[in-house]
Amino acid sequence: MSERKIFLTKEELIEKYNLNEEEQVYLLPLLVEAEETVRKQVAGTI
Amino acid sequence: MTSLQQERNQLILDIWQGKRPKRVPMQIMISLEYAIQYKGYSLFREYYSPKHCYEAAEELAKLVNSDSLPTNPMNMAAVHRYAMNRFMVPGKDGFYQHPNYCPMKFEEYPELIKDPLEFWARKLRPRILGIVEEDKQFGELRLNAIKNVVAAKYREYSPAELTKKYERIDVQAMAMMSMAPLDYIADYFRNFTSICIDIRRNPQWVLDACEAMLEFIVESIKRAPKIPGKINLVNLPLHMATYMKPKDFAKFYFPSFKKLIQSIQDHGFEAGFFCEENWDPHLDALNDLPGRARIGFEAADPKLVVEKLGNRHIICNFFNTHFLRTATPEEVRDEVKQLLDIVCVHGNFIFSFNKPFLCLGDARMENIQAAVDAVLEYGVY
Amino acid sequence: MNLKSKYYKTWEEYRALNPDIDEKQAKAMAEKMQSYEEMMFAFVMFLCF
């Protein structure tokens, strides 16, 4: 398994998780929010 | 608290105190997946929306007059998906299944025995959770992030809201799900088929692993949050026992399980466990457990259970879910009555079906309702 | 605690790994260090469940 990028965009999430059209309605926004949370934590200053 | 809710709570309080309640309490469990489909929603779409899951669970609360909330609106499917959890894999129908995956190698038993936490965290989690495997540095952070995201969405759609609104039992709280030590190894580390071979190949490793896992599980129980004033339950689904010979059960399964039950009680919790498949050969052992536990039976003979256990523990389940698929409401009522005649001897029975329904085809709503009505009518002591 | 893990050290084990800690320091440190150890262990357990 190749190393994961620090942040995946919406389009990259759809491709990586093979999300069908229905899953893009409610599941995708949750995954996007998780990515955003991680980005904020990793990029935030200490 | 309303008087109806108080009445319902009293049924459960009485039964835990060893008193005969006014009538048989009911804890009907209907899966969220069933509720979603019943509402006409999709397992690919609304299943991931807390608002819609809440609506589906509310629909079932309106329809099913069980003492407990029939459907919990919460699900962690988005967490499993984001984590790429190999133990929770969505099928073509959108339903999540636990495949017979074996992340641990036979020769790794000594590592598990030496330090179960290290082995679990460093070796197995990356093999189970794709996100931890492909992001060594931030995988656990990502997992925590998605858990928090989902939990936050459920804040206004919690089961507690529905419980209050529909006046269901709230005196009982599930503190945590746990497992018997051998089941933990069989479910998460090896698998059902491998563990049966391990018992023959190196019995001492399996025994030592059970003891190590016992300590590991006890540490998690110690840290489980308790809700003051409630019956705080640790629930355990029991898996492997019925696949073992009585001699192997006595040697490999029961000793660490018994110690775990003792530890659950020592830490101020109550134990509730579900005996999957037919436990008839192991019923005597249940009398050897400490304290009083809530024991569910999937396929044990109810007559034999009443005869062997008496009023020693709380007993529940038995009623075969399959019956709800094809029978008529009248047949369901008769079946409930027959079961109650057998299991209500000591006043320690909680009515529930022997399996939760998963798919819409598993049970007809009018049959579920007929069963509930029958308990209300025939279950009065 | 009966669980043996590299993620949890008793004060005695910690002391054996850090022989330079004198008696006076040890007296002041023991309780605090053990509580930090407990907190860290609880955090690891939290992540794993």
Coordinates of C-alpha atoms in Angstrom, one line a residue:
Chain A
M1 CA 0.0 0.0 0.0
S2 CA 1.5 3.4 -1.0
E3 CA 1.9 6.2 1.5
R4 CA -1.1 8.4 1.9
K5 CA -1.0 12.0 1.0
I6 CA -1.4 14.4 3.9
F7 CA -4.6 15.9 2.5
L8 CA -7.0 14.4 0.0
T9 CA -9.3 16.6 -2.0
K10 CA -13.0 15.8 -2.6
E11 CA -12.2 14.3 -6.0
E12 CA -9.3 12.2 -4.6
L13 CA -11.6 10.9 -1.8
I14 CA -14.2 9.8 -4.3
E15 CA -11.6 7.9 -6.3
K16 CA -9.7 6.4 -3.3
Y17 CA -12.9 5.2 -1.6
N18 CA -14.7 4.3 -4.8
L19 CA -17.7 6.2 -3.7
N20 CA -20.8 5.8 -5.9
E21 CA -23.2 8.7 -6.6
E22 CA -25.4 7.9 -3.6
E23 CA -22.4 7.8 -1.2
Q24 CA -21.3 11.2 -2.4
V25 CA -24.4 12.8 -0.9
Y26 CA -23.9 12.2 2.9
L27 CA -20.7 10.0 3.3
L28 CA -18.4 12.2 1.3
P29 CA -18.9 15.4 3.3
L30 CA -18.0 13.4 6.5
L31 CA -14.8 12.2 4.9
V32 CA -14.0 15.7 3.7
E33 CA -14.5 17.1 7.2
A34 CA -12.2 14.4 8.6
E35 CA -9.5 15.4 6.1
E36 CA -10.0 19.1 7.0
T37 CA -9.7 18.3 10.7
V38 CA -6.4 16.5 10.2
R39 CA -5.0 19.2 8.0
K40 CA -5.8 21.8 10.6
Q41 CA -4.1 19.8 13.3
V42 CA -1.0 18.9 11.3
A43 CA -0.6 22.4 9.8
G44 CA -1.4 24.3 13.0
T45 CA 1.4 25.9 14.9
I46 CA 2.3 24.6 18.3
Chain B
M1 CA -39.5 11.4 34.0
T2 CA -43.0 10.3 33.1
S3 CA -44.9 7.6 35.0
L4 CA -44.8 5.3 32.0
Q5 CA -41.0 5.5 31.8
Q6 CA -40.8 5.0 35.6
E7 CA -43.0 1.9 35.3
R8 CA -40.8 0.5 32.6
N9 CA -37.6 1.3 34.5
Q10 CA -39.1 -0.4 37.6
L11 CA -39.5 -3.7 35.6
I12 CA -35.8 -3.7 34.9
L13 CA -34.8 -2.6 38.4
D14 CA -36.9 -5.4 39.9
I15 CA -35.5 -8.0 37.7
W16 CA -31.9 -7.0 38.5
Q17 CA -32.8 -7.1 42.2
G18 CA -34.1 -10.7 41.9
K19 CA -37.7 -9.6 42.4
R20 CA -40.6 -10.7 40.2
P21 CA -41.6 -7.6 38.1
K22 CA -45.3 -6.7 37.4
R23 CA -44.9 -8.1 33.9
V24 CA -42.3 -9.4 31.6
P25 CA -40.1 -6.5 30.4
M26 CA -39.4 -6.3 26.7
Q27 CA -36.2 -5.3 25.0
I28 CA -36.8 -5.6 21.3
M29 CA -33.8 -4.9 19.2
I30 CA -34.2 -3.9 15.5
S31 CA -31.1 -3.0 13.6
L32 CA -30.7 0.4 12.1
E33 CA -30.2 -1.2 8.7
Y34 CA -33.7 -2.6 9.0
A35 CA -35.1 0.7 10.1
I36 CA -33.4 2.5 7.2
Q37 CA -34.9 0.1 4.7
Y38 CA -38.3 0.2 6.4
K39 CA -38.4 4.0 6.1
G40 CA -37.6 3.6 2.4
Y41 CA -34.1 5.0 2.7
S42 CA -30.9 3.7 1.2
L43 CA -27.9 2.0 2.9
F44 CA -25.7 3.9 0.5
R45 CA -27.2 7.3 1.1
E46 CA -29.3 8.1 4.2
Y47 CA -27.4 5.5 6.3
Y48 CA -24.6 8.0 6.5
S49 CA -26.8 10.9 7.6
P50 CA -27.5 11.1 11.3
K51 CA -30.7 13.1 10.7
H52 CA -32.1 10.4 8.5
C53 CA -30.9 7.6 10.8
Y54 CA -32.7 9.4 13.6
E55 CA -35.9 9.7 11.6
A56 CA -35.7 6.0 10.7
A57 CA -35.2 5.0 14.4
E58 CA -38.0 7.3 15.4
E59 CA -40.3 5.6 13.0
L60 CA -39.6 2.3 14.6
A61 CA -40.0 3.8 18.1
K62 CA -43.5 4.9 17.0
L63 CA -44.4 1.5 15.6
V64 CA -42.9 -0.9 18.2
N65 CA -44.1 -0.5 21.7
S66 CA -41.1 -2.2 23.3
D67 CA -40.0 -1.1 26.8
S68 CA -36.6 -0.3 25.4
L69 CA -35.9 1.9 22.4
P70 CA -36.0 -0.6 19.5
T71 CA -33.5 1.0 17.2
N72 CA -30.4 3.0 18.0
P73 CA -29.9 5.8 15.4
M74 CA -26.2 5.8 15.8
N75 CA -23.8 4.0 13.5
M76 CA -20.1 4.2 12.8
A77 CA -20.2 3.1 9.2
A78 CA -18.4 6.3 8.0
V79 CA -15.6 5.6 10.5
H80 CA -15.2 2.0 9.2
R81 CA -15.2 3.3 5.7
Y82 CA -12.7 6.1 6.2
A83 CA -10.4 3.8 8.3
M84 CA -10.6 1.1 5.6
N85 CA -11.4 -1.4 8.3
R86 CA -10.8 -4.9 7.0
F87 CA -13.2 -6.2 9.7
M88 CA -16.1 -4.1 8.6
V89 CA -16.4 -4.2 4.8
P90 CA -19.5 -3.0 2.9
G91 CA -21.1 -5.5 0.6
K92 CA -22.8 -4.8 -2.7
D93 CA -26.0 -4.1 -0.9
G94 CA -24.3 -1.5 1.4
F95 CA -24.5 -3.7 4.5
Y96 CA -21.3 -4.0 6.5
Q97 CA -20.0 -7.5 7.2
H98 CA -17.2 -8.9 9.4
P99 CA -15.2 -11.2 7.1
N100 CA -13.3 -14.2 8.4
Y101 CA -10.0 -12.3 8.1
C102 CA -6.9 -13.5 10.0
P103 CA -4.4 -10.6 10.7
M104 CA -2.2 -12.5 13.1
K105 CA 0.3 -15.3 12.2
F106 CA 0.5 -18.5 14.3
E107 CA 4.2 -17.9 15.2
E108 CA 3.3 -14.5 16.6
Y109 CA 1.6 -15.9 19.8
P110 CA 4.7 -15.2 22.0
E111 CA 4.6 -11.5 21.0
L112 CA 0.9 -11.3 21.9
I113 CA 1.5 -13.1 25.2
K114 CA 4.4 -10.8 26.1
D115 CA 2.7 -7.5 25.6
P116 CA -0.8 -7.6 24.2
L117 CA -1.2 -3.8 24.0
E118 CA 2.0 -3.4 22.0
F119 CA 1.1 -6.2 19.7
W120 CA -2.4 -4.9 19.2
A121 CA -1.3 -1.3 18.7
R122 CA 1.8 -1.7 16.6
K123 CA 1.4 -5.0 14.7
L124 CA -2.3 -5.7 14.3
R125 CA -3.9 -2.3 14.0
P126 CA -2.0 -1.5 10.8
R127 CA -3.0 -4.9 9.4
I128 CA -6.7 -4.3 10.2
L129 CA -7.0 -0.6 9.6
G130 CA -5.8 0.5 6.2
I131 CA -5.5 4.1 7.2
V132 CA -3.0 3.2 10.0
E133 CA -1.1 1.1 7.5
E134 CA -0.7 3.7 4.8
D135 CA -0.2 6.6 7.2
K136 CA 2.1 5.5 9.9
Q137 CA 2.5 9.0 11.3
F138 CA -1.1 10.4 11.2
G139 CA -3.2 7.3 10.8
E140 CA -4.4 7.2 14.5
L141 CA -5.0 11.0 14.4
R142 CA -7.1 10.5 11.3
L143 CA -9.1 7.8 13.0
N144 CA -9.7 10.0 16.0
A145 CA -10.7 12.8 13.7
I146 CA -13.4 10.8 11.8
K147 CA -14.7 9.4 15.1
N148 CA -15.1 13.0 16.5
V149 CA -16.7 14.2 13.2
V150 CA -19.4 11.5 13.3
A151 CA -19.9 11.8 17.1
A152 CA -20.5 15.6 16.7
K153 CA -23.1 15.1 14.0
Y154 CA -25.0 12.7 16.3
R155 CA -25.1 15.2 19.2
E156 CA -28.6 16.4 18.3
Y157 CA -29.7 13.0 17.0
S158 CA -28.8 10.9 20.0
P159 CA -30.7 7.7 21.2
A160 CA -31.1 9.5 24.5
E161 CA -33.5 12.0 22.9
L162 CA -35.6 9.3 21.4
T163 CA -35.6 7.3 24.7
K164 CA -36.9 10.4 26.5
K165 CA -39.5 11.3 23.9
Y166 CA -40.9 7.8 23.6
E167 CA -40.7 7.1 27.4
R168 CA -38.5 4.0 27.1
I169 CA -36.2 2.4 29.7
D170 CA -33.3 4.6 30.6
V171 CA -32.2 3.1 33.9
Q172 CA -29.8 0.8 32.0
A173 CA -26.8 2.0 30.2
M174 CA -24.3 0.2 28.0
A175 CA -20.9 1.1 29.4
M176 CA -19.0 -0.9 26.8
M177 CA -19.0 -3.8 24.5
S178 CA -16.4 -6.4 25.4
M179 CA -15.5 -10.0 24.6
A180 CA -14.5 -13.2 26.3
P181 CA -10.7 -13.5 26.0
L182 CA -10.7 -16.5 23.7
D183 CA -13.4 -14.8 21.5
Y184 CA -11.2 -11.7 21.3
I185 CA -8.4 -13.8 19.9
A186 CA -10.7 -15.7 17.6
D187 CA -12.6 -12.6 16.3
Y188 CA -9.8 -10.0 16.0
F189 CA -6.4 -11.8 15.9
R190 CA -6.8 -15.2 14.4
N191 CA -10.2 -16.3 13.1
F192 CA -12.7 -19.1 13.9
T193 CA -11.0 -21.7 11.8
S194 CA -7.4 -20.9 12.8
I195 CA -8.1 -20.8 16.5
C196 CA -9.5 -24.3 16.4
I197 CA -6.3 -25.5 14.8
D198 CA -4.1 -23.5 17.3
I199 CA -5.7 -25.3 20.2
R200 CA -4.3 -28.5 18.8
R201 CA -1.0 -27.2 17.6
N202 CA 0.1 -25.4 20.7
P203 CA -2.5 -25.4 23.5
Q204 CA -0.2 -23.7 26.0
W205 CA 0.2 -20.7 23.7
V206 CA -3.6 -20.4 23.5
L207 CA -4.0 -20.6 27.2
D208 CA -1.3 -18.0 27.9
A209 CA -2.8 -15.7 25.2
C210 CA -6.2 -16.0 27.0
E211 CA -4.6 -14.9 30.3
A212 CA -2.7 -12.0 28.6
M213 CA -5.9 -10.9 26.8
L214 CA -7.8 -11.1 30.1
E215 CA -5.5 -8.5 31.7
F216 CA -5.7 -6.4 28.5
I217 CA -9.5 -6.4 28.5
V218 CA -9.7 -5.8 32.3
E219 CA -7.6 -2.6 31.8
S220 CA -10.2 -1.4 29.2
I221 CA -13.1 -2.2 31.6
K222 CA -11.4 -0.3 34.4
R223 CA -11.4 2.8 32.2
A224 CA -15.0 2.6 30.8
P225 CA -17.1 5.5 31.9
K226 CA -19.9 4.8 34.3
I227 CA -23.2 6.8 34.5
P228 CA -24.1 7.3 38.1
G229 CA -27.4 5.9 39.2
K230 CA -27.8 3.6 36.3
I231 CA -27.2 -0.2 35.8
N232 CA -24.0 0.0 33.8
L233 CA -23.8 -3.0 31.6
V234 CA -20.8 -4.5 29.9
N235 CA -22.1 -6.5 27.0
L236 CA -20.4 -9.5 25.6
P237 CA -21.5 -11.5 22.5
L238 CA -20.1 -15.1 23.1
H239 CA -18.9 -16.7 19.9
M240 CA -16.6 -19.7 20.1
A241 CA -18.0 -21.8 23.0
T242 CA -20.5 -23.8 20.9
Y243 CA -17.8 -24.7 18.4
M244 CA -15.8 -26.4 21.1
K245 CA -16.0 -29.8 22.7
P246 CA -17.1 -29.6 26.4
K247 CA -13.6 -30.6 27.5
D248 CA -12.0 -27.8 25.4
F249 CA -14.6 -25.3 26.6
A250 CA -13.7 -26.1 30.2
K251 CA -10.0 -25.8 29.5
F252 CA -9.7 -22.9 27.0
Y253 CA -12.8 -20.9 27.2
F254 CA -14.4 -20.8 30.5
P255 CA -11.6 -20.0 33.0
S256 CA -10.6 -16.7 31.6
F257 CA -14.3 -15.8 30.8
K258 CA -15.2 -16.5 34.4
K259 CA -12.4 -14.3 35.7
L260 CA -13.6 -11.6 33.3
I261 CA -17.1 -11.7 34.7
Q262 CA -15.7 -11.4 38.2
S263 CA -13.6 -8.4 37.2
I264 CA -16.6 -6.7 35.5
Q265 CA -18.6 -7.0 38.7
D266 CA -15.6 -6.0 40.9
H267 CA -15.3 -2.8 38.9
G268 CA -19.0 -1.9 39.6
F269 CA -20.5 -3.0 36.3
E270 CA -23.1 -5.6 35.5
A271 CA -22.4 -8.3 32.9
G272 CA -24.8 -9.0 30.1
F273 CA -23.8 -11.6 27.6
F274 CA -25.4 -13.3 24.6
C275 CA -24.9 -17.1 24.2
E276 CA -24.8 -17.5 20.4
E277 CA -25.9 -20.9 19.0
N278 CA -27.0 -23.7 21.3
W279 CA -25.5 -23.6 24.8
D280 CA -27.3 -26.7 26.1
P281 CA -24.0 -28.5 26.7
H282 CA -22.5 -25.6 28.7
L283 CA -25.5 -24.6 30.9
D284 CA -24.1 -26.0 34.1
A285 CA -21.0 -23.8 33.8
L286 CA -23.2 -20.7 33.9
N287 CA -24.2 -21.5 37.5
D288 CA -20.5 -21.4 38.3
L289 CA -20.2 -17.7 37.3
P290 CA -20.1 -15.1 40.1
G291 CA -23.0 -12.8 40.9
R292 CA -26.1 -12.3 38.7
A293 CA -25.7 -11.7 35.0
R294 CA -28.1 -11.0 32.2
I295 CA -27.8 -14.0 29.8
G296 CA -29.3 -14.1 26.3
F297 CA -29.8 -17.4 24.5
E298 CA -30.0 -17.7 20.7
A299 CA -30.8 -21.4 20.4
A300 CA -30.7 -23.1 23.8
D301 CA -33.7 -25.1 24.9
P302 CA -35.7 -22.7 27.1
K303 CA -37.1 -25.6 29.3
L304 CA -33.6 -26.8 30.0
V305 CA -32.3 -23.3 30.8
V306 CA -35.2 -22.7 33.3
E307 CA -34.5 -26.1 34.8
K308 CA -30.8 -25.6 35.1
L309 CA -30.4 -21.9 36.0
G310 CA -33.6 -21.3 38.0
N311 CA -33.6 -17.7 39.2
R312 CA -29.8 -17.6 39.4
H313 CA -29.4 -15.1 36.5
I314 CA -31.7 -13.0 34.3
I315 CA -32.5 -14.8 31.1
C316 CA -33.6 -13.4 27.8
N317 CA -34.1 -13.9 24.0
F318 CA -35.1 -17.4 22.8
F319 CA -37.9 -16.2 20.5
N320 CA -36.8 -17.2 17.0
T321 CA -36.6 -14.2 14.7
H322 CA -37.1 -16.5 11.6
F323 CA -40.7 -17.0 12.8
L324 CA -41.5 -13.4 12.2
R325 CA -40.7 -13.7 8.5
T326 CA -43.4 -16.1 7.5
A327 CA -45.9 -16.7 10.3
T328 CA -49.2 -14.9 10.7
P329 CA -49.8 -12.5 13.6
E330 CA -52.0 -15.1 15.3
E331 CA -49.3 -17.8 15.0
V332 CA -46.8 -15.3 16.5
R333 CA -49.1 -14.6 19.5
D334 CA -49.5 -18.3 20.1
E335 CA -45.7 -18.8 19.9
V336 CA -45.1 -16.0 22.4
K337 CA -47.7 -17.4 24.8
Q338 CA -46.1 -20.8 24.6
L339 CA -42.6 -19.4 25.3
L340 CA -43.8 -17.3 28.2
D341 CA -45.5 -20.4 29.8
I342 CA -42.1 -22.0 29.8
V343 CA -39.7 -19.2 30.8
C344 CA -41.8 -17.1 33.3
V345 CA -41.6 -19.6 36.1
H346 CA -39.2 -17.6 38.2
G347 CA -39.9 -14.0 37.1
N348 CA -36.4 -13.5 35.7
F349 CA -37.2 -13.3 32.0
I350 CA -36.8 -10.4 29.6
F351 CA -38.5 -10.9 26.3
S352 CA -36.5 -10.3 23.2
F353 CA -36.0 -11.9 19.8
N354 CA -33.0 -14.3 19.4
K355 CA -31.4 -12.2 16.7
P356 CA -31.9 -8.6 15.6
F357 CA -33.4 -8.2 12.1
L358 CA -30.9 -7.1 9.5
C359 CA -32.8 -6.9 6.3
L360 CA -36.4 -5.8 5.5
G361 CA -37.3 -9.4 4.6
D362 CA -36.3 -10.7 8.0
A363 CA -39.5 -9.7 9.8
R364 CA -43.0 -8.4 9.0
M365 CA -43.9 -5.4 11.0
E366 CA -47.3 -6.8 11.9
N367 CA -45.6 -9.8 13.4
I368 CA -43.2 -7.7 15.5
Q369 CA -46.2 -5.8 16.8
A370 CA -48.2 -9.0 17.4
A371 CA -45.3 -10.3 19.5
V372 CA -45.1 -7.0 21.6
D373 CA -48.9 -7.0 22.1
A374 CA -48.8 -10.7 23.2
V375 CA -46.2 -10.0 25.8
L376 CA -48.2 -7.0 27.1
E377 CA -51.2 -9.3 27.4
Y378 CA -49.8 -12.7 28.5
G379 CA -46.7 -11.4 30.3
V380 CA -48.4 -10.0 33.3
Y381 CA -47.5 -11.9 36.5
Chain C
M1 CA -2.0 -3.4 37.3
N2 CA -1.4 -7.0 36.2
L3 CA -1.0 -6.2 32.5
K4 CA 2.6 -6.3 31.4
S5 CA 3.3 -3.6 28.8
K6 CA 6.0 -1.3 27.6
Y7 CA 3.4 1.4 27.7
Y8 CA 3.1 1.2 31.4
K9 CA 5.9 1.3 34.0
T10 CA 5.5 1.1 37.8
W11 CA 7.5 3.6 39.8
E12 CA 9.9 0.8 40.8
E13 CA 10.5 0.0 37.2
Y14 CA 11.0 3.6 36.3
R15 CA 13.4 4.1 39.2
A16 CA 15.5 1.1 38.2
L17 CA 15.8 2.7 34.7
N18 CA 16.8 6.0 36.2
P19 CA 19.3 5.2 39.0
D20 CA 20.5 8.9 39.2
I21 CA 17.3 9.9 41.0
D22 CA 18.2 10.3 44.7
E23 CA 15.9 9.5 47.7
K24 CA 14.8 13.1 48.2
Q25 CA 13.8 13.5 44.6
A26 CA 12.2 10.1 44.6
K27 CA 9.9 11.0 47.4
A28 CA 8.7 14.1 45.6
M29 CA 8.4 12.5 42.2
A30 CA 6.9 9.1 42.9
E31 CA 3.2 10.0 43.1
K32 CA 3.3 12.5 40.2
M33 CA 5.2 10.3 37.9
Q34 CA 2.9 7.4 38.5
S35 CA -0.2 9.5 37.8
Y36 CA 1.4 10.8 34.5
E37 CA 2.2 7.2 33.6
E38 CA -1.4 6.2 34.3
M39 CA -2.7 9.2 32.2
M40 CA -0.5 8.2 29.2
F41 CA -1.5 4.6 29.4
A42 CA -5.2 5.6 29.6
F43 CA -4.6 7.7 26.4
V44 CA -3.1 4.8 24.5
M45 CA -6.0 2.6 25.6
F46 CA -8.4 5.3 24.5
L47 CA -6.8 5.4 21.0
C48 CA -7.0 1.6 20.7
F49 CA -10.7 1.2 21.6

